[in-house]
Short mmCIF file of C-alpha atoms and ligand atoms in Angstrom, two decimals:
data_model
loop_
_atom_site.label_atom_id
_atom_site.label_comp_id
_atom_site.label_asym_id
_atom_site.label_seq_id
_atom_site.Cartn_x
_atom_site.Cartn_y
_atom_site.Cartn_z
CA MET Y 294 -0.27 -0.27 -0.38
CA ASN Y 295 1.35 3.50 -1.04
CA THR Y 296 1.52 6.80 1.69
CA PHE Y 297 -2.03 8.50 0.47
CA GLU Y 298 -3.48 4.44 0.22
CA ARG Y 299 -2.40 3.76 3.78
CA ALA Y 300 -3.95 7.75 5.05
CA LEU Y 301 -7.16 7.58 3.29
CA SER Y 302 -7.22 3.54 4.69
CA HIS Y 303 -6.03 5.10 8.02
CA GLN Y 304 -8.99 8.21 7.97
CA LEU Y 305 -11.14 4.84 7.19
CA GLU Y 306 -10.56 2.60 10.25
CA GLN Y 307 -10.89 6.22 12.72
CA GLN Y 308 -14.76 6.55 11.13
CA ARG Y 309 -15.46 3.28 11.05
CA SER Y 310 -13.86 3.22 14.88
CA THR Y 311 -16.33 6.54 15.55
CA GLY Y 312 -18.97 4.43 14.86
CA HIS Y 313 -19.87 6.75 11.83
CA TYR Y 314 -19.13 4.52 8.67
CA ARG Y 315 -21.92 5.21 6.50
CA GLN Y 316 -23.34 2.09 4.50
CA ARG Y 317 -25.28 2.07 1.25
CA ARG Y 318 -27.15 -0.45 0.43
CA SER Y 319 -28.87 -1.34 -3.19
CA GLN Y 320 -32.60 -1.16 -3.74
CA SER Y 321 -33.83 -3.26 -7.03
CA ASP Y 322 -37.30 -1.07 -7.27
CA ALA Y 323 -38.14 1.93 -7.50
CA GLY Y 324 -41.17 3.74 -5.05
CA VAL Y 325 -42.44 2.64 -1.50
CA HIS Y 326 -42.58 -0.77 -2.26
CA THR Y 327 -39.29 -1.51 -2.91
CA ARG Y 328 -36.75 -4.89 -2.98
CA ILE Y 329 -32.84 -5.19 -1.08
CA ASP Y 330 -31.04 -8.18 -1.25
CA GLY Y 331 -34.26 -9.95 -2.63
CA ARG Y 332 -36.83 -8.69 0.12
CA ALA Y 333 -39.75 -7.08 -0.54
CA MET Y 334 -38.97 -3.82 1.22
CA LEU Y 335 -41.95 -0.86 2.25
CA THR Y 336 -39.91 2.21 2.45
CA PHE Y 337 -40.29 5.46 4.57
CA CYS Y 338 -37.30 7.04 3.91
CA SER Y 339 -38.37 9.02 0.38
CA ASN Y 340 -38.41 12.05 -0.26
CA ASP Y 341 -40.56 11.21 -2.60
CA TYR Y 342 -43.11 13.18 -1.07
CA LEU Y 343 -46.12 12.03 -3.70
CA GLY Y 344 -45.31 9.31 -5.67
CA LEU Y 345 -44.46 11.00 -9.15
CA ALA Y 346 -40.80 9.69 -9.15
CA THR Y 347 -42.90 6.21 -10.62
CA HIS Y 348 -45.88 8.31 -12.21
CA PRO Y 349 -46.35 6.73 -15.62
CA ARG Y 350 -47.36 9.94 -16.79
CA VAL Y 351 -44.27 11.36 -15.64
CA VAL Y 352 -42.56 8.60 -16.95
CA GLU Y 353 -43.65 8.79 -20.49
CA ALA Y 354 -42.26 12.42 -20.83
CA MET Y 355 -39.18 11.54 -19.61
CA CYS Y 356 -38.68 8.82 -22.21
CA GLU Y 357 -40.67 11.40 -24.87
CA GLY Y 358 -37.92 14.40 -23.91
CA ALA Y 359 -35.57 12.12 -24.55
CA ARG Y 360 -36.66 10.81 -27.49
CA ARG Y 361 -37.08 14.88 -28.45
CA TYR Y 362 -34.22 16.50 -27.20
CA GLY Y 363 -32.01 13.73 -25.76
CA THR Y 364 -30.33 12.27 -22.36
CA GLY Y 365 -27.96 14.72 -21.24
CA GLY Y 366 -27.93 18.18 -21.89
CA GLY Y 367 -24.08 17.85 -23.66
CA ALA Y 368 -23.11 20.96 -22.29
CA SER Y 369 -23.31 23.51 -20.08
CA HIS Y 370 -26.19 26.18 -20.19
CA LEU Y 371 -24.24 29.24 -21.16
CA VAL Y 372 -22.15 26.95 -23.89
CA ASN Y 373 -24.81 24.77 -26.24
CA GLY Y 374 -26.63 23.03 -23.10
CA HIS Y 375 -29.69 24.71 -22.71
CA GLN Y 376 -33.00 24.44 -24.45
CA GLN Y 377 -36.15 25.41 -25.40
CA ILE Y 378 -37.77 23.04 -23.26
CA HIS Y 379 -35.88 24.25 -19.75
CA ASP Y 380 -37.10 28.22 -20.64
CA ARG Y 381 -40.01 26.18 -20.73
CA LEU Y 382 -40.29 24.85 -16.75
CA GLU Y 383 -38.41 27.84 -15.81
CA ALA Y 384 -41.55 29.59 -16.68
CA ARG Y 385 -43.44 27.13 -15.54
CA LEU Y 386 -41.50 27.80 -12.27
CA ALA Y 387 -41.98 31.24 -11.54
CA GLN Y 388 -45.29 31.56 -12.14
CA TRP Y 389 -45.95 28.85 -10.02
CA THR Y 390 -43.97 30.24 -6.77
CA GLY Y 391 -44.87 33.82 -8.40
CA HIS Y 392 -41.62 35.42 -9.14
CA GLU Y 393 -40.37 37.46 -12.12
CA ARG Y 394 -37.95 34.56 -13.08
CA ALA Y 395 -37.21 31.14 -11.85
CA LEU Y 396 -33.43 29.22 -12.69
CA LEU Y 397 -32.22 25.62 -13.14
CA PHE Y 398 -29.65 24.41 -11.09
CA SER Y 399 -28.54 20.44 -11.70
CA SER Y 400 -29.32 19.79 -8.03
CA GLY Y 401 -30.58 21.63 -4.57
CA TYR Y 402 -26.83 21.71 -3.66
CA LYS Y 403 -25.68 23.27 -6.38
CA ALA Y 404 -28.12 25.46 -6.57
CA ASN Y 405 -27.48 27.09 -2.29
CA LEU Y 406 -23.63 27.21 -3.11
CA GLY Y 407 -24.73 28.78 -6.20
CA VAL Y 408 -26.91 31.74 -5.10
CA ILE Y 409 -24.70 31.86 -1.82
CA SER Y 410 -20.97 32.23 -3.81
CA ALA Y 411 -22.75 35.16 -5.67
CA LEU Y 412 -24.45 36.77 -4.16
CA MET Y 413 -22.02 36.86 -1.08
CA PRO Y 414 -18.00 38.79 -0.46
CA ARG Y 415 -15.46 37.66 1.39
CA SER Y 416 -16.65 40.46 3.79
CA GLY Y 417 -20.28 39.42 3.85
CA HIS Y 418 -22.00 37.71 6.51
CA VAL Y 419 -24.46 35.31 6.16
CA ILE Y 420 -26.57 34.49 9.06
CA HIS Y 421 -28.30 30.82 8.91
CA ASP Y 422 -30.78 29.24 11.40
CA ARG Y 423 -28.97 27.14 13.51
CA LEU Y 424 -30.54 23.84 10.75
CA ASN Y 425 -30.33 24.42 7.88
CA HIS Y 426 -29.06 22.15 5.20
CA ALA Y 427 -25.17 21.62 5.25
CA SER Y 428 -25.73 22.57 1.47
CA LEU Y 429 -26.21 25.96 2.35
CA LEU Y 430 -23.47 26.07 5.49
CA ASP Y 431 -21.70 25.19 2.15
CA GLY Y 432 -22.35 27.61 0.03
CA THR Y 433 -20.87 30.14 2.61
CA ARG Y 434 -17.78 28.80 3.29
CA LEU Y 435 -17.84 28.48 -1.26
CA SER Y 436 -18.08 32.29 -0.52
CA GLY Y 437 -15.93 33.51 1.78
CA ALA Y 438 -18.14 35.38 3.50
CA ARG Y 439 -18.62 34.92 8.03
CA LEU Y 440 -20.51 32.40 8.66
CA HIS Y 441 -23.26 33.32 11.92
CA ARG Y 442 -25.76 30.82 13.17
CA PHE Y 443 -28.32 31.48 15.02
CA ASP Y 444 -30.47 29.21 17.84
CA HIS Y 445 -33.25 27.00 15.73
CA ALA Y 446 -36.06 29.11 15.31
CA SER Y 447 -35.11 31.58 17.83
CA PHE Y 448 -35.66 35.49 16.29
CA SER Y 449 -34.41 36.70 19.16
CA SER Y 450 -31.12 35.02 18.68
CA ALA Y 451 -31.42 36.24 14.93
CA GLU Y 452 -32.23 39.49 16.27
CA GLN Y 453 -29.02 39.65 18.16
CA ILE Y 454 -26.60 38.74 15.66
CA LEU Y 455 -27.77 41.67 12.81
CA ALA Y 456 -27.71 43.86 15.69
CA ARG Y 457 -24.26 43.57 15.95
CA LEU Y 458 -23.75 43.95 12.18
CA ALA Y 459 -23.10 46.96 10.71
CA PRO Y 460 -25.84 48.01 8.65
CA ALA Y 461 -24.12 48.67 5.33
CA SER Y 462 -21.96 45.50 5.12
CA ASP Y 463 -22.96 42.62 2.93
CA ARG Y 464 -25.60 40.01 4.84
CA LEU Y 465 -27.97 37.21 4.23
CA LEU Y 466 -30.42 36.14 6.13
CA VAL Y 467 -30.83 31.79 5.15
CA SER Y 468 -33.46 29.65 6.41
CA ASP Y 469 -35.03 25.46 5.45
CA GLY Y 470 -39.27 26.91 4.69
CA VAL Y 471 -39.11 22.94 6.48
CA PHE Y 472 -36.13 21.70 8.21
CA SER Y 473 -34.58 18.86 6.46
CA MET Y 474 -34.26 16.64 9.70
CA ASP Y 475 -37.19 17.97 11.60
CA GLY Y 476 -40.03 18.13 9.33
CA ASP Y 477 -41.00 21.44 11.59
CA CYS Y 478 -41.73 24.70 9.49
CA ALA Y 479 -40.01 28.02 9.67
CA ASP Y 480 -41.59 30.81 10.71
CA VAL Y 481 -41.07 33.43 7.70
CA ASP Y 482 -43.78 35.77 7.88
CA ALA Y 483 -41.14 36.74 11.24
CA LEU Y 484 -38.05 36.30 9.16
CA ALA Y 485 -39.75 38.51 6.76
CA ALA Y 486 -40.70 40.98 9.18
CA LEU Y 487 -37.12 40.85 11.00
CA ALA Y 488 -35.56 40.79 7.22
CA ARG Y 489 -37.11 43.93 6.91
CA ARG Y 490 -36.03 45.65 10.08
CA HIS Y 491 -32.72 44.98 8.96
CA GLU Y 492 -32.95 46.12 5.72
CA VAL Y 493 -31.18 42.39 4.73
CA PRO Y 494 -32.65 39.89 1.93
CA LEU Y 495 -34.00 36.76 3.21
CA MET Y 496 -33.05 33.53 1.22
CA ILE Y 497 -35.67 30.40 2.06
CA ASP Y 498 -34.52 27.01 0.82
CA ASP Y 499 -38.35 25.22 0.72
CA ALA Y 500 -36.54 21.85 -1.06
CA HIS Y 501 -39.15 19.83 0.89
CA GLY Y 502 -42.66 22.22 1.14
CA LEU Y 503 -42.94 22.81 -2.50
CA GLY Y 504 -45.15 20.41 -3.52
CA VAL Y 505 -46.81 19.47 -0.10
CA LEU Y 506 -47.87 22.60 1.79
CA GLY Y 507 -50.18 25.15 0.70
CA THR Y 508 -53.44 24.34 -1.31
CA HIS Y 509 -51.53 25.13 -4.94
CA GLY Y 510 -48.80 23.01 -3.41
CA ALA Y 511 -46.84 26.06 -4.09
CA GLY Y 512 -44.75 25.76 -0.54
CA THR Y 513 -44.41 26.98 2.78
CA LEU Y 514 -45.28 30.58 1.57
CA GLU Y 515 -48.32 29.62 0.40
CA ALA Y 516 -49.07 27.61 3.72
CA GLN Y 517 -48.05 30.05 5.86
CA ASN Y 518 -50.08 33.53 3.00
CA VAL Y 519 -46.78 35.35 3.01
CA ALA Y 520 -46.19 37.62 -0.36
CA PRO Y 521 -43.68 36.17 -2.31
CA ALA Y 522 -42.44 39.31 -2.78
CA GLU Y 523 -41.26 39.41 0.78
CA VAL Y 524 -38.43 36.48 -0.15
CA PRO Y 525 -36.45 37.55 -2.65
CA ILE Y 526 -34.86 34.52 -2.70
CA LEU Y 527 -36.87 31.60 -3.23
CA VAL Y 528 -35.02 27.87 -3.59
CA GLY Y 529 -36.82 24.90 -5.06
CA THR Y 530 -35.69 21.38 -5.21
CA LEU Y 531 -37.42 18.79 -7.36
CA GLY Y 532 -35.87 15.55 -6.31
CA LYS Y 533 -37.90 15.45 -3.49
CA ALA Y 534 -41.98 16.58 -4.15
CA LEU Y 535 -41.97 16.50 -8.24
CA GLY Y 536 -40.10 13.27 -8.34
CA THR Y 537 -37.39 13.92 -10.89
CA GLN Y 538 -33.59 15.85 -9.92
CA GLY Y 539 -32.68 19.22 -10.12
CA ALA Y 540 -33.57 22.50 -8.70
CA PHE Y 541 -34.38 26.07 -9.22
CA VAL Y 542 -33.95 29.68 -8.08
CA ALA Y 543 -36.82 32.06 -8.14
CA GLY Y 544 -37.00 35.50 -7.80
CA SER Y 545 -36.44 39.11 -9.91
CA HIS Y 546 -34.96 39.63 -13.29
CA THR Y 547 -32.22 41.33 -11.73
CA LEU Y 548 -31.56 38.18 -9.67
CA ILE Y 549 -31.20 35.91 -12.33
CA GLU Y 550 -29.02 37.63 -14.42
CA THR Y 551 -26.73 38.09 -11.50
CA LEU Y 552 -27.25 34.28 -10.63
CA ILE Y 553 -26.04 33.68 -14.42
CA GLN Y 554 -23.96 35.53 -14.49
CA PHE Y 555 -21.81 35.00 -10.86
CA ALA Y 556 -22.47 31.59 -10.17
CA ARG Y 557 -20.31 28.96 -10.75
CA PRO Y 558 -22.04 25.85 -10.21
CA PHE Y 559 -24.57 26.93 -12.84
CA ILE Y 560 -21.74 28.56 -15.25
CA TYR Y 561 -19.50 25.53 -15.27
CA THR Y 562 -21.73 22.16 -14.82
CA THR Y 563 -23.55 20.62 -17.78
CA SER Y 564 -27.52 21.66 -17.64
CA LEU Y 565 -30.07 20.02 -16.12
CA SER Y 566 -31.04 16.88 -18.27
CA PRO Y 567 -33.61 18.04 -20.80
CA ALA Y 568 -35.82 14.45 -20.22
CA LEU Y 569 -35.46 15.33 -16.67
CA THR Y 570 -36.89 18.65 -17.76
CA ALA Y 571 -39.95 17.15 -19.55
CA ALA Y 572 -40.63 15.00 -16.49
CA THR Y 573 -40.27 17.75 -14.44
CA LEU Y 574 -43.29 19.86 -16.39
CA ALA Y 575 -44.69 16.24 -16.22
CA SER Y 576 -44.89 15.89 -12.27
CA LEU Y 577 -45.48 19.99 -12.16
CA ASP Y 578 -49.19 19.47 -13.96
CA ILE Y 579 -49.86 16.59 -11.24
CA VAL Y 580 -48.47 18.69 -8.46
CA GLN Y 581 -50.60 21.47 -9.92
CA THR Y 582 -53.75 19.76 -10.71
CA GLU Y 583 -54.31 16.88 -8.69
CA PRO Y 584 -55.01 18.04 -4.96
CA GLU Y 585 -56.39 15.08 -3.49
CA ARG Y 586 -52.47 13.71 -3.42
CA ARG Y 587 -52.15 16.11 -0.81
CA ALA Y 588 -54.97 15.93 1.09
CA HIS Y 589 -54.41 11.81 1.05
CA LEU Y 590 -50.72 13.17 2.06
CA HIS Y 591 -51.69 14.66 5.09
CA HIS Y 592 -54.31 12.31 6.16
CA LEU Y 593 -51.92 9.89 6.68
CA ILE Y 594 -50.04 12.43 8.37
CA ARG Y 595 -52.42 13.34 10.83
CA ARG Y 596 -53.47 8.62 11.07
CA PHE Y 597 -49.47 8.79 11.80
CA ARG Y 598 -49.31 10.86 14.70
CA ARG Y 599 -52.51 9.70 16.01
CA GLU Y 600 -51.79 6.23 16.13
CA LEU Y 601 -48.76 6.75 17.94
CA SER Y 602 -49.28 9.30 20.38
CA THR Y 603 -52.26 7.02 21.44
CA LEU Y 604 -49.07 3.45 21.20
CA ALA Y 605 -47.43 5.99 23.70
CA LEU Y 606 -44.37 4.07 22.46
CA PRO Y 607 -40.79 3.44 24.98
CA GLY Y 608 -38.33 4.74 24.28
CA ILE Y 609 -39.54 7.30 21.22
CA THR Y 610 -40.33 10.64 20.91
CA LEU Y 611 -42.53 12.20 17.97
CA MET Y 612 -41.47 15.15 17.47
CA PRO Y 613 -44.03 18.36 16.90
CA SER Y 614 -44.15 18.23 12.55
CA GLU Y 615 -47.04 18.89 10.60
CA THR Y 616 -44.98 18.08 7.32
CA PRO Y 617 -44.17 13.97 5.16
CA ILE Y 618 -41.12 14.17 7.98
CA GLN Y 619 -42.34 13.06 11.46
CA PRO Y 620 -39.22 11.84 12.49
CA LEU Y 621 -39.20 10.00 15.57
CA LEU Y 622 -36.21 11.42 18.39
CA ILE Y 623 -34.33 8.23 20.42
CA GLY Y 624 -31.26 10.31 21.66
CA ASP Y 625 -28.24 7.24 21.82
CA GLU Y 626 -27.40 6.36 18.45
CA HIS Y 627 -27.10 2.23 18.32
CA LYS Y 628 -30.20 2.54 20.39
CA ALA Y 629 -31.63 4.31 16.59
CA MET Y 630 -29.85 2.37 14.89
CA ALA Y 631 -30.97 -1.09 16.78
CA LEU Y 632 -34.92 -0.04 15.53
CA SER Y 633 -33.78 1.24 12.22
CA ALA Y 634 -32.72 -2.72 12.41
CA ARG Y 635 -35.56 -4.47 13.42
CA LEU Y 636 -38.19 -2.42 10.94
CA ARG Y 637 -36.06 -3.80 7.84
CA ASP Y 638 -36.49 -7.81 9.48
CA GLU Y 639 -39.95 -7.08 9.71
CA GLY Y 640 -39.34 -5.14 6.03
CA VAL Y 641 -40.15 -1.45 6.59
CA LEU Y 642 -37.19 0.00 5.51
CA CYS Y 643 -36.51 3.52 7.67
CA THR Y 644 -33.20 4.71 8.31
CA ALA Y 645 -31.29 6.49 11.49
CA ILE Y 646 -30.25 9.39 11.12
CA ARG Y 647 -27.22 9.98 13.97
CA PRO Y 648 -24.20 12.82 14.63
CA PRO Y 649 -22.53 14.96 12.30
CA THR Y 650 -25.84 15.07 10.32
CA VAL Y 651 -28.23 15.24 13.68
CA PRO Y 652 -26.33 17.10 17.33
CA PRO Y 653 -25.33 14.61 19.10
CA GLY Y 654 -27.76 13.02 21.37
CA THR Y 655 -30.40 13.67 19.17
CA SER Y 656 -29.95 10.33 16.64
CA ARG Y 657 -33.66 9.79 15.08
CA LEU Y 658 -35.74 7.90 12.87
CA ARG Y 659 -36.39 9.84 9.46
CA VAL Y 660 -39.83 8.91 8.63
CA THR Y 661 -41.06 10.61 5.34
CA LEU Y 662 -44.94 9.32 4.53
CA SER Y 663 -45.70 10.07 0.94
CA ALA Y 664 -49.28 9.89 -0.98
CA ALA Y 665 -47.72 6.88 -2.73
CA HIS Y 666 -48.63 4.63 0.56
CA THR Y 667 -52.02 3.16 1.87
CA GLU Y 668 -53.84 2.67 4.43
CA THR Y 669 -52.48 -0.75 4.85
CA ASP Y 670 -49.25 0.45 4.35
CA LEU Y 671 -49.79 2.60 7.60
CA ASP Y 672 -51.05 0.05 9.31
CA GLN Y 673 -47.60 -1.65 8.35
CA LEU Y 674 -45.36 0.69 9.65
CA LEU Y 675 -47.14 1.03 12.95
CA SER Y 676 -47.10 -2.51 13.79
CA ALA Y 677 -43.91 -2.90 12.66
CA LEU Y 678 -42.92 0.39 14.91
CA GLU Y 679 -44.77 -1.19 18.09
CA HIS Y 680 -43.17 -4.72 17.64
CA GLY Y 681 -39.54 -3.18 17.23
CA CYS Y 682 -40.07 -0.83 20.58
CA ARG Y 683 -41.38 -3.28 22.77
CA ALA Y 684 -38.71 -5.67 21.97
CA LEU Y 685 -36.12 -3.01 22.59
CA THR Y 686 -37.18 -1.82 25.30
CA PRO Y 687 -35.93 -3.39 28.78
N1 PMP D 767 -32.13 21.63 0.23
C1 PMP D 767 -32.52 20.73 1.61
C2 PMP D 767 -33.20 21.78 2.67
C3 PMP D 767 -32.39 19.62 1.47
O1 PMP D 767 -32.71 18.68 1.96
C4 PMP D 767 -32.16 19.07 0.32
C5 PMP D 767 -31.17 17.49 0.10
N2 PMP D 767 -31.15 16.93 0.93
C6 PMP D 767 -30.95 20.18 -0.48
C7 PMP D 767 -31.42 20.74 -0.34
C8 PMP D 767 -30.63 19.34 -1.38
O2 PMP D 767 -31.16 19.04 -2.70
P1 PMP D 767 -30.61 17.96 -3.43
O3 PMP D 767 -30.65 16.84 -3.23
O4 PMP D 767 -31.04 19.10 -5.13
O5 PMP D 767 -28.62 18.00 -4.04
#
């Protein structure tokens, strides 16, 4: 083994010894009913909240899109990877979210890197909720701006940070719309008021709210009755409720032109696949015209919470959330892993989330519900949880 390989092996050994070694499991089917190592599994950890990733119309649109425009973009958007179908999707996304324009990115991670690094100089300050997604933190690191974190959902903590910063400095206030590991929603109205008072632009990453919350599925802002203009920078992803892949930023014409000029994760990467773009247009149609999917999902969320409270299972705490993300707080990471393994034995797939993704002592099962689940699927989850919790409690 050469020196390079030895150093890597040492690092991997260390990762193993902390118990944080990450494992992938290969599935052999898509959707909530899948297979792992030949065993049937019912999935409760996907972000495909409306079950659109396998919807026949979305799949057909992707095939048709591939036949017409090709599978891959072939180049970046600024070379020759930009097609009219991208313009069509951008216009639809802008209209849906109530903004002047939208810009596609090939992932939410890149969108967040792109926005923050394009807007913030090294001398700037980015003020984050402590539970913001890793991509928002990494975007801040890429920009070189100073990273500030306020206590989760604490406006007084955010206010204290803002009050210390010079009003003339470049500042940006950033929050998830729905927190990805907790499932709770930011109070966007309160954040917007804070942003207005301190004359700071507000950026909301609504990756987990779009498609799921609000009468028309337009996300956390629609659910909370917040006007789009209150949030000048909105990020949405396409790989969750929309069931495809990629992301977009919605905002003013000036914001979008700025990103096209300066967002390196937009400029220096292959354009979003045109086939995926076609699929996303089809899934957006479904999101906008079939509210019954959201209604079914929210019914399942309410039923899950109600029945789990009645069961009062030992060793788990249902966290407060009205979204499809319904985390079960366990605390100890080994216990979280053990419960996840018990569920797997019962044919239910729900991965444990551990540090560093969540703070130490807050390991959990991140249960996610989908409109693709049936009442019977939910029965199976509740029964597997009941067996697992009782078996693991002395
Ligand atoms: N923002 C949030 C809040 C997320 O949860 C995620 C993905 N888990 C992303 C951004 C990144 O999106 P993508 O998977 O499209 O890169």
